mmCIF file of C-alpha atoms in Angstrom:
data_model
loop_
_atom_site.group_PDB
_atom_site.id
_atom_site.type_symbol
_atom_site.label_atom_id
_atom_site.label_comp_id
_atom_site.label_asym_id
_atom_site.label_seq_id
_atom_site.Cartn_x
_atom_site.Cartn_y
_atom_site.Cartn_z
ATOM 1 C CA MET A 5 98.835 177.714 112.559
ATOM 2 C CA THR A 6 99.684 181.152 113.862
ATOM 3 C CA ILE A 7 99.066 184.374 111.969
ATOM 4 C CA GLU A 8 101.626 185.037 109.238
ATOM 5 C CA TYR A 9 102.396 188.734 108.765
ATOM 6 C CA LEU A 10 103.268 189.789 105.218
ATOM 7 C CA ALA A 11 104.365 192.999 103.546
ATOM 8 C CA GLY A 12 101.813 195.666 102.677
ATOM 9 C CA LYS A 13 99.654 195.212 105.815
ATOM 10 C CA ARG A 14 98.569 191.717 104.746
ATOM 11 C CA MET A 15 98.100 188.670 106.981
ATOM 12 C CA ASN A 16 97.282 184.996 106.521
ATOM 13 C CA GLY A 17 95.680 182.751 109.121
ATOM 14 C CA LEU A 18 92.748 180.548 110.055
ATOM 15 C CA SER A 19 89.278 182.078 110.324
ATOM 16 C CA SER A 20 89.397 181.475 114.080
ATOM 17 C CA GLU A 21 92.585 183.571 114.253
ATOM 18 C CA ARG A 22 91.262 186.708 112.579
ATOM 19 C CA PRO A 23 91.865 189.374 115.279
ATOM 20 C CA TYR A 24 88.924 191.149 116.838
ATOM 21 C CA ALA A 25 88.436 194.648 115.457
ATOM 22 C CA PRO A 26 86.368 197.105 117.495
ATOM 23 C CA ASN A 27 83.777 199.327 115.917
ATOM 24 C CA VAL A 28 85.387 202.598 114.815
ATOM 25 C CA SER A 29 83.142 205.651 114.477
ATOM 26 C CA THR A 30 83.415 209.430 114.625
ATOM 27 C CA VAL A 31 81.455 212.223 116.270
ATOM 28 C CA GLY A 32 82.531 215.644 115.073
ATOM 29 C CA ASN A 33 86.316 215.796 115.314
ATOM 30 C CA GLU A 34 86.624 212.795 117.645
ATOM 31 C CA THR A 35 87.193 209.071 117.093
ATOM 32 C CA ILE A 36 85.283 206.453 119.103
ATOM 33 C CA LEU A 37 86.498 202.867 119.537
ATOM 34 C CA THR A 38 83.836 200.471 120.851
ATOM 35 C CA PHE A 39 85.057 197.107 122.145
ATOM 36 C CA GLU A 40 82.470 194.379 122.675
ATOM 37 C CA LYS A 41 85.148 191.664 122.876
ATOM 38 C CA ASN A 42 88.708 191.532 124.161
ATOM 39 C CA GLY A 43 91.282 193.456 122.128
ATOM 40 C CA GLU A 44 94.272 195.759 122.293
ATOM 41 C CA PHE A 45 94.833 199.484 121.789
ATOM 42 C CA THR A 46 98.317 200.851 121.034
ATOM 43 C CA PRO A 47 98.773 204.632 120.668
ATOM 44 C CA THR A 48 101.591 205.561 118.290
ATOM 45 C CA SER A 49 101.636 209.070 119.714
ATOM 46 C CA SER A 50 100.889 210.255 123.261
ATOM 47 C CA PHE A 51 97.496 211.874 123.810
ATOM 48 C CA SER A 52 94.471 211.943 126.139
ATOM 49 C CA VAL A 53 91.331 209.814 125.995
ATOM 50 C CA ASP A 54 87.906 209.560 127.548
ATOM 51 C CA TYR A 55 86.709 206.093 128.510
ATOM 52 C CA LEU A 56 83.682 204.104 129.574
ATOM 53 C CA VAL A 57 84.322 200.709 131.188
ATOM 54 C CA VAL A 58 81.309 198.552 132.100
ATOM 55 C CA GLY A 59 81.403 195.218 133.946
ATOM 56 C CA GLY A 60 79.156 192.258 133.214
ATOM 57 C CA GLY A 61 75.746 191.959 134.848
ATOM 58 C CA GLY A 62 74.970 189.190 137.306
ATOM 59 C CA ALA A 63 72.592 186.430 136.223
ATOM 60 C CA GLY A 64 69.142 186.021 137.686
ATOM 61 C CA GLY A 65 68.475 183.087 139.987
ATOM 62 C CA SER A 66 66.766 179.900 138.786
ATOM 63 C CA GLY A 67 64.522 177.594 140.802
ATOM 64 C CA GLY A 68 64.630 174.820 138.206
ATOM 65 C CA SER A 69 62.544 171.844 139.267
ATOM 66 C CA PHE A 70 62.104 173.515 142.674
ATOM 67 C CA GLY A 71 60.135 176.273 140.984
ATOM 68 C CA ASP A 72 57.648 177.117 143.700
ATOM 69 C CA TYR A 73 59.359 180.168 145.182
ATOM 70 C CA GLY A 74 60.612 183.508 143.982
ATOM 71 C CA THR A 75 64.250 184.023 142.983
ATOM 72 C CA GLY A 76 66.382 187.161 142.865
ATOM 73 C CA GLY A 77 67.291 189.366 139.925
ATOM 74 C CA GLY A 78 70.940 189.809 138.997
ATOM 75 C CA GLY A 79 72.836 192.916 140.054
ATOM 76 C CA ALA A 80 74.244 195.403 137.559
ATOM 77 C CA GLY A 81 77.925 195.483 136.707
ATOM 78 C CA GLY A 82 80.099 198.405 137.713
ATOM 79 C CA LEU A 83 80.605 201.436 135.489
ATOM 80 C CA LYS A 84 83.715 203.633 135.361
ATOM 81 C CA THR A 85 83.930 206.717 133.153
ATOM 82 C CA ASN A 86 85.752 210.025 132.891
ATOM 83 C CA PHE A 87 83.577 211.328 130.055
ATOM 84 C CA GLY A 88 82.947 214.984 130.728
ATOM 85 C CA GLY A 89 85.723 215.066 133.324
ATOM 86 C CA THR A 90 89.517 214.793 133.421
ATOM 87 C CA ALA A 91 90.927 212.941 130.418
ATOM 88 C CA LEU A 92 93.305 209.979 130.827
ATOM 89 C CA GLY A 93 96.744 210.197 129.242
ATOM 90 C CA VAL A 94 97.970 207.268 127.123
ATOM 91 C CA SER A 95 101.589 206.774 126.073
ATOM 92 C CA SER A 96 103.054 206.275 122.619
ATOM 93 C CA GLY A 97 104.138 202.684 122.000
ATOM 94 C CA THR A 98 102.349 201.267 125.047
ATOM 95 C CA THR A 99 99.913 198.435 124.315
ATOM 96 C CA TYR A 100 96.771 198.591 126.462
ATOM 97 C CA PRO A 101 94.963 195.235 126.668
ATOM 98 C CA ILE A 102 91.184 195.538 126.650
ATOM 99 C CA THR A 103 89.170 193.002 128.652
ATOM 100 C CA VAL A 104 85.420 193.024 128.009
ATOM 101 C CA ALA A 105 83.397 191.187 130.648
ATOM 102 C CA LYS A 106 80.966 188.379 130.037
ATOM 103 C CA GLY A 107 77.690 188.520 131.897
ATOM 104 C CA GLY A 108 76.962 185.908 134.527
ATOM 105 C CA GLN A 109 75.295 182.682 133.410
ATOM 106 C CA THR A 110 72.139 181.340 134.975
ATOM 107 C CA GLN A 111 72.633 178.127 136.953
ATOM 108 C CA ASP A 112 69.955 175.485 137.435
ATOM 109 C CA LYS A 113 68.590 175.388 141.010
ATOM 110 C CA GLN A 114 71.290 177.832 142.156
ATOM 111 C CA HIS A 115 71.944 181.525 142.485
ATOM 112 C CA GLY A 116 72.931 183.232 139.244
ATOM 113 C CA GLU A 117 76.610 183.463 138.402
ATOM 114 C CA ASP A 118 78.333 186.777 139.095
ATOM 115 C CA GLY A 119 79.295 188.957 136.136
ATOM 116 C CA LYS A 120 82.959 189.264 135.194
ATOM 117 C CA SER A 121 85.161 192.391 135.226
ATOM 118 C CA SER A 122 86.000 194.710 132.317
ATOM 119 C CA ILE A 123 89.450 196.346 132.253
ATOM 120 C CA PHE A 124 91.153 199.164 130.351
ATOM 121 C CA SER A 125 94.546 200.456 131.501
ATOM 122 C CA SER A 126 94.316 200.847 135.295
ATOM 123 C CA ILE A 127 90.504 201.078 135.249
ATOM 124 C CA THR A 128 88.496 198.045 136.338
ATOM 125 C CA ALA A 129 84.697 197.746 136.436
ATOM 126 C CA VAL A 130 83.720 194.659 138.397
ATOM 127 C CA GLY A 131 80.737 192.431 137.695
ATOM 128 C CA GLY A 132 77.325 192.391 139.319
ATOM 129 C CA GLY A 133 76.231 189.838 141.912
ATOM 130 C CA GLY A 134 74.058 186.882 140.985
ATOM 131 C CA GLY A 135 70.458 186.663 142.176
ATOM 132 C CA ALA A 136 69.276 184.117 144.753
ATOM 133 C CA GLY A 137 68.272 180.779 143.278
ATOM 134 C CA ASN A 138 66.798 177.570 144.681
ATOM 135 C CA THR A 139 65.520 179.024 147.885
ATOM 136 C CA ASN A 140 64.766 175.626 149.428
ATOM 137 C CA ASN A 141 68.541 175.441 149.829
ATOM 138 C CA PRO A 142 69.885 178.051 152.286
ATOM 139 C CA ASN A 143 73.224 178.089 150.422
ATOM 140 C CA TYR A 144 71.491 179.809 147.488
ATOM 141 C CA ALA A 145 68.771 181.840 149.246
ATOM 142 C CA ASN A 146 70.667 185.139 149.485
ATOM 143 C CA GLY A 147 71.658 187.520 146.732
ATOM 144 C CA ARG A 148 75.364 187.656 145.988
ATOM 145 C CA THR A 149 77.656 190.635 146.491
ATOM 146 C CA GLY A 150 78.880 192.458 143.391
ATOM 147 C CA ALA A 151 79.260 195.928 141.918
ATOM 148 C CA SER A 152 75.517 195.961 142.559
ATOM 149 C CA GLY A 153 74.081 193.130 144.612
ATOM 150 C CA GLY A 154 71.762 190.381 143.432
ATOM 151 C CA GLY A 155 68.238 190.117 144.807
ATOM 152 C CA GLY A 156 67.286 187.731 147.607
ATOM 153 C CA GLY A 157 64.880 184.801 147.259
ATOM 154 C CA SER A 158 61.656 183.827 148.981
ATOM 155 C CA GLY A 159 62.656 180.711 150.916
ATOM 156 C CA GLY A 160 64.373 180.212 154.242
ATOM 157 C CA SER A 161 64.583 182.704 157.059
ATOM 158 C CA THR A 162 67.390 184.986 155.837
ATOM 159 C CA VAL A 163 66.941 186.171 152.267
ATOM 160 C CA THR A 164 68.710 189.483 152.059
ATOM 161 C CA GLY A 165 69.781 191.064 148.826
ATOM 162 C CA GLY A 166 73.477 191.053 148.003
ATOM 163 C CA ASN A 167 75.744 193.863 149.134
ATOM 164 C CA SER A 168 77.223 196.448 146.788
ATOM 165 C CA THR A 169 80.885 197.254 146.145
ATOM 166 C CA ASP A 170 80.349 199.907 143.483
ATOM 167 C CA GLY A 171 76.638 200.549 143.008
ATOM 168 C CA ASN A 172 73.562 199.570 145.000
ATOM 169 C CA GLY A 173 72.344 196.562 146.930
ATOM 170 C CA GLY A 174 69.824 193.989 145.838
ATOM 171 C CA GLY A 175 66.303 193.918 147.212
ATOM 172 C CA ASN A 176 65.212 191.422 149.852
ATOM 173 C CA GLY A 177 62.985 188.452 149.154
ATOM 174 C CA LEU A 178 60.257 187.335 151.518
ATOM 175 C CA GLY A 179 61.686 184.712 153.812
ATOM 176 C CA SER A 180 58.647 182.690 154.663
ATOM 177 C CA ASN A 181 58.622 179.730 152.234
ATOM 178 C CA VAL A 182 55.208 180.686 150.900
ATOM 179 C CA LEU A 183 54.183 179.910 147.328
ATOM 180 C CA ASN A 184 53.860 182.906 144.988
ATOM 181 C CA TYR A 185 56.060 185.100 147.138
ATOM 182 C CA GLY A 186 58.585 186.947 145.024
ATOM 183 C CA GLY A 187 62.340 187.468 145.026
ATOM 184 C CA GLY A 188 64.079 190.823 145.325
ATOM 185 C CA GLY A 189 65.207 192.910 142.374
ATOM 186 C CA GLY A 190 68.889 193.193 141.535
ATOM 187 C CA GLY A 191 70.628 196.441 142.379
ATOM 188 C CA GLY A 192 71.214 198.954 139.584
ATOM 189 C CA TYR A 193 73.867 201.613 139.104
ATOM 190 C CA SER A 194 71.585 204.451 140.257
ATOM 191 C CA SER A 195 69.276 202.788 142.799
ATOM 192 C CA ALA A 196 68.841 199.657 144.874
ATOM 193 C CA GLY A 197 66.708 196.744 143.815
ATOM 194 C CA ALA A 198 63.174 196.797 145.204
ATOM 195 C CA HIS A 199 62.127 194.384 147.929
ATOM 196 C CA ALA A 200 59.629 191.680 147.026
ATOM 197 C CA ASN A 201 56.132 191.653 148.445
ATOM 198 C CA SER A 202 53.504 188.979 148.894
ATOM 199 C CA THR A 203 52.244 189.242 145.319
ATOM 200 C CA SER A 204 55.235 190.007 143.123
ATOM 201 C CA GLY A 205 58.979 190.094 142.762
ATOM 202 C CA GLY A 206 60.827 193.370 143.218
ATOM 203 C CA ASN A 207 61.792 195.612 140.321
ATOM 204 C CA GLY A 208 65.436 195.890 139.413
ATOM 205 C CA GLY A 209 67.266 199.059 140.367
ATOM 206 C CA SER A 210 67.680 201.918 137.900
ATOM 207 C CA GLY A 211 70.562 202.116 135.472
ATOM 208 C CA VAL A 212 72.343 205.207 134.195
ATOM 209 C CA THR A 213 72.829 206.988 130.871
ATOM 210 C CA ASN A 214 76.064 208.001 129.192
ATOM 211 C CA ALA A 215 76.689 209.650 125.801
ATOM 212 C CA ILE A 216 80.353 208.838 125.182
ATOM 213 C CA ASN A 217 79.375 207.005 121.977
ATOM 214 C CA GLY A 218 77.566 210.078 120.643
ATOM 215 C CA THR A 219 74.108 208.830 121.653
ATOM 216 C CA THR A 220 72.510 208.858 125.085
ATOM 217 C CA THR A 221 72.541 205.178 126.036
ATOM 218 C CA TYR A 222 71.368 203.227 129.086
ATOM 219 C CA TYR A 223 73.730 200.964 131.013
ATOM 220 C CA CYS A 224 73.693 198.866 134.194
ATOM 221 C CA GLY A 225 70.073 198.284 135.179
ATOM 222 C CA GLY A 226 69.227 195.655 137.807
ATOM 223 C CA GLY A 227 67.352 192.485 136.906
ATOM 224 C CA GLY A 228 63.774 191.992 138.090
ATOM 225 C CA GLY A 229 62.999 189.452 140.806
ATOM 226 C CA GLY A 230 60.916 186.427 139.869
ATOM 227 C CA GLY A 231 57.826 185.085 141.585
ATOM 228 C CA SER A 232 55.938 181.848 141.380
ATOM 229 C CA GLY A 233 52.628 183.446 140.501
ATOM 230 C CA SER A 234 53.578 186.953 139.340
ATOM 231 C CA VAL A 235 56.649 188.789 138.133
ATOM 232 C CA GLY A 236 59.051 191.562 138.960
ATOM 233 C CA ASN A 237 60.210 193.861 136.184
ATOM 234 C CA GLY A 238 63.620 195.049 135.072
ATOM 235 C CA SER A 239 64.072 198.796 135.389
ATOM 236 C CA ALA A 240 66.464 201.329 133.930
ATOM 237 C CA GLY A 241 65.431 204.647 135.373
ATOM 238 C CA THR A 242 63.272 207.171 133.562
ATOM 239 C CA PRO A 243 61.844 206.093 131.263
ATOM 240 C CA ALA A 244 61.903 202.611 132.735
ATOM 241 C CA GLY A 245 62.475 199.957 130.128
ATOM 242 C CA LEU A 246 62.301 196.212 129.919
ATOM 243 C CA GLY A 247 64.899 194.347 127.924
ATOM 244 C CA SER A 248 66.196 197.147 125.731
ATOM 245 C CA ASN A 249 66.664 199.766 128.451
ATOM 246 C CA GLY A 250 67.086 197.884 131.674
ATOM 247 C CA GLY A 251 67.686 194.696 133.549
ATOM 248 C CA GLY A 252 66.134 191.407 132.538
ATOM 249 C CA ASP A 253 62.415 191.016 133.171
ATOM 250 C CA GLY A 254 61.703 188.700 136.095
ATOM 251 C CA SER A 255 59.248 185.915 135.453
ATOM 252 C CA TRP A 256 57.304 183.013 136.888
ATOM 253 C CA HIS A 257 58.572 180.622 134.207
ATOM 254 C CA THR A 258 61.302 181.943 131.886
ATOM 255 C CA ALA A 259 62.934 185.304 132.550
ATOM 256 C CA THR A 260 63.730 187.653 129.668
ATOM 257 C CA LYS A 261 67.374 188.467 129.012
ATOM 258 C CA THR A 262 68.392 192.096 128.684
ATOM 259 C CA THR A 263 70.583 193.481 125.920
ATOM 260 C CA THR A 264 71.490 196.604 127.880
ATOM 261 C CA LYS A 265 75.227 196.447 128.567
ATOM 262 C CA GLY A 266 76.174 195.731 132.158
ATOM 263 C CA SER A 267 72.624 194.903 133.268
ATOM 264 C CA GLY A 268 71.486 192.044 135.471
ATOM 265 C CA GLY A 269 69.416 189.100 134.317
ATOM 266 C CA GLY A 270 65.876 188.473 135.512
ATOM 267 C CA GLY A 271 65.096 185.936 138.218
ATOM 268 C CA SER A 272 62.611 183.118 137.729
ATOM 269 C CA SER A 273 61.168 180.344 139.832
ATOM 270 C CA ARG A 274 61.969 178.108 136.843
ATOM 271 C CA PHE A 275 64.551 179.531 134.412
ATOM 272 C CA GLY A 276 66.393 182.792 135.125
ATOM 273 C CA SER A 277 68.205 184.762 132.435
ATOM 274 C CA ASN A 278 71.881 185.524 131.912
ATOM 275 C CA GLY A 279 73.385 188.878 132.764
ATOM 276 C CA ALA A 280 74.379 191.194 129.927
ATOM 277 C CA ASP A 281 77.997 191.494 128.814
ATOM 278 C CA GLY A 282 80.045 194.586 129.539
ATOM 279 C CA ILE A 283 81.621 197.037 127.115
ATOM 280 C CA VAL A 284 84.682 199.289 126.786
ATOM 281 C CA ILE A 285 84.549 202.570 124.816
ATOM 282 C CA ILE A 286 87.505 204.896 124.166
ATOM 283 C CA ARG A 287 87.077 208.397 122.686
ATOM 284 C CA PHE A 288 89.694 210.958 121.637
ATOM 285 C CA VAL A 289 90.391 213.835 119.248
ATOM 286 C CA THR A 290 91.120 212.420 115.806
ATOM 287 C CA THR A 291 93.654 214.868 114.364
ATOM 288 C CA GLY A 292 97.236 214.106 115.343
ATOM 289 C CA ASN A 293 96.355 211.183 117.603
ATOM 290 C CA ASN A 294 97.446 207.941 115.978
ATOM 291 C CA TYR A 295 97.007 204.351 117.080
ATOM 292 C CA THR A 296 96.986 200.717 116.009
ATOM 293 C CA LEU A 297 94.641 197.940 117.062
ATOM 294 C CA THR A 298 96.511 194.734 118.003
ATOM 295 C CA ASP A 299 99.019 194.205 115.160
ATOM 296 C CA PHE A 300 97.042 195.755 112.313
ATOM 297 C CA GLN A 301 95.885 199.107 110.981
ATOM 298 C CA ASP A 302 93.034 200.420 108.840
ATOM 299 C CA GLY A 303 93.456 199.004 105.364
ATOM 300 C CA SER A 304 95.005 195.754 106.616
ATOM 301 C CA VAL A 305 93.884 192.651 104.732
ATOM 302 C CA PHE A 306 93.389 189.300 106.451
ATOM 303 C CA HIS A 307 93.163 186.188 104.264
ATOM 304 C CA GLU A 308 91.546 183.135 105.849
ATOM 305 C CA THR A 309 93.511 180.147 104.626
ATOM 306 C CA ASP A 310 90.775 177.657 105.603
ATOM 307 C CA THR A 311 87.851 179.478 103.932
ATOM 308 C CA ASN A 312 89.780 181.279 101.162
ATOM 309 C CA LYS A 313 87.995 184.517 102.092
ATOM 310 C CA SER A 314 89.716 187.888 102.529
ATOM 311 C CA TYR A 315 88.680 190.789 104.781
ATOM 312 C CA VAL A 316 89.779 194.415 104.886
ATOM 313 C CA LEU A 317 89.900 196.373 108.133
ATOM 314 C CA GLY A 318 87.965 199.642 108.212
ATOM 315 C CA ASN A 319 84.940 199.965 110.472
ATOM 316 C CA GLY A 320 85.508 196.386 111.639
ATOM 317 C CA TRP A 321 86.361 193.642 109.147
ATOM 318 C CA SER A 322 84.546 193.763 105.790
ATOM 319 C CA LEU A 323 84.528 190.906 103.277
ATOM 320 C CA LEU A 324 86.459 191.716 100.107
#
């Protein structure tokens, strides 16, 4: 069925049809909308907003059953923000679709998949490039181009890191088909991925912090390059962090996925990790600036006809 809209801000529909509601929070006199999935934002008056738009991170490369050589870390997604600068005007009655990027997925014996793009209004943050994968195959030996480039692998003769369109390039792998040689780190927002050396994969490039959500938060670190006998680490600047603050940790066997938005996945000579998803955040003065989210407002009630459960919209959907 399709959603049935009733009087008094009530709706009926299947549980799979319950619209996505972003997290709504406040800092001082300002409202913050945090979208971690696709949605819509419709101002009912004209006002100005700050935004942060982050693309998905590229996945780290995977060697799979050809796990004797280093693979590249995924590159960070792009980041666009006007926080602390010139605000963006939004128009009353205009619906602004929000697209939140998925991170790239690791692919067996191949380079990692590129991250997808996040979009708000006319602002697009593209995804990061995937890291080099099965380096016995020259089609997958180089890091891919993205907002920040993926790291190169350790096989073949040309194993350069991917180029950057909106950040920094990936680090180079060692192109000599030698066991235990590492792959390059994925590029980060603030610095390039490190080149591999004869004993380890390269660290991922540094990410960047932003406080649009009211808390200083890391975004867009590059994934660490993987090695056959030793690892490269994800990095997110100072302080460098693995997992929580930066790109995925490169590994000999199974790379660690990062939860830091927009960051690249770690490379591995066996199993690389996925890139992190992107995010869209919108911030504006609360008083006098009104809006709706998709076709509902705070206080709307959604009844799931298949589960017989009802939810009220406030700070996301809460079970009644």
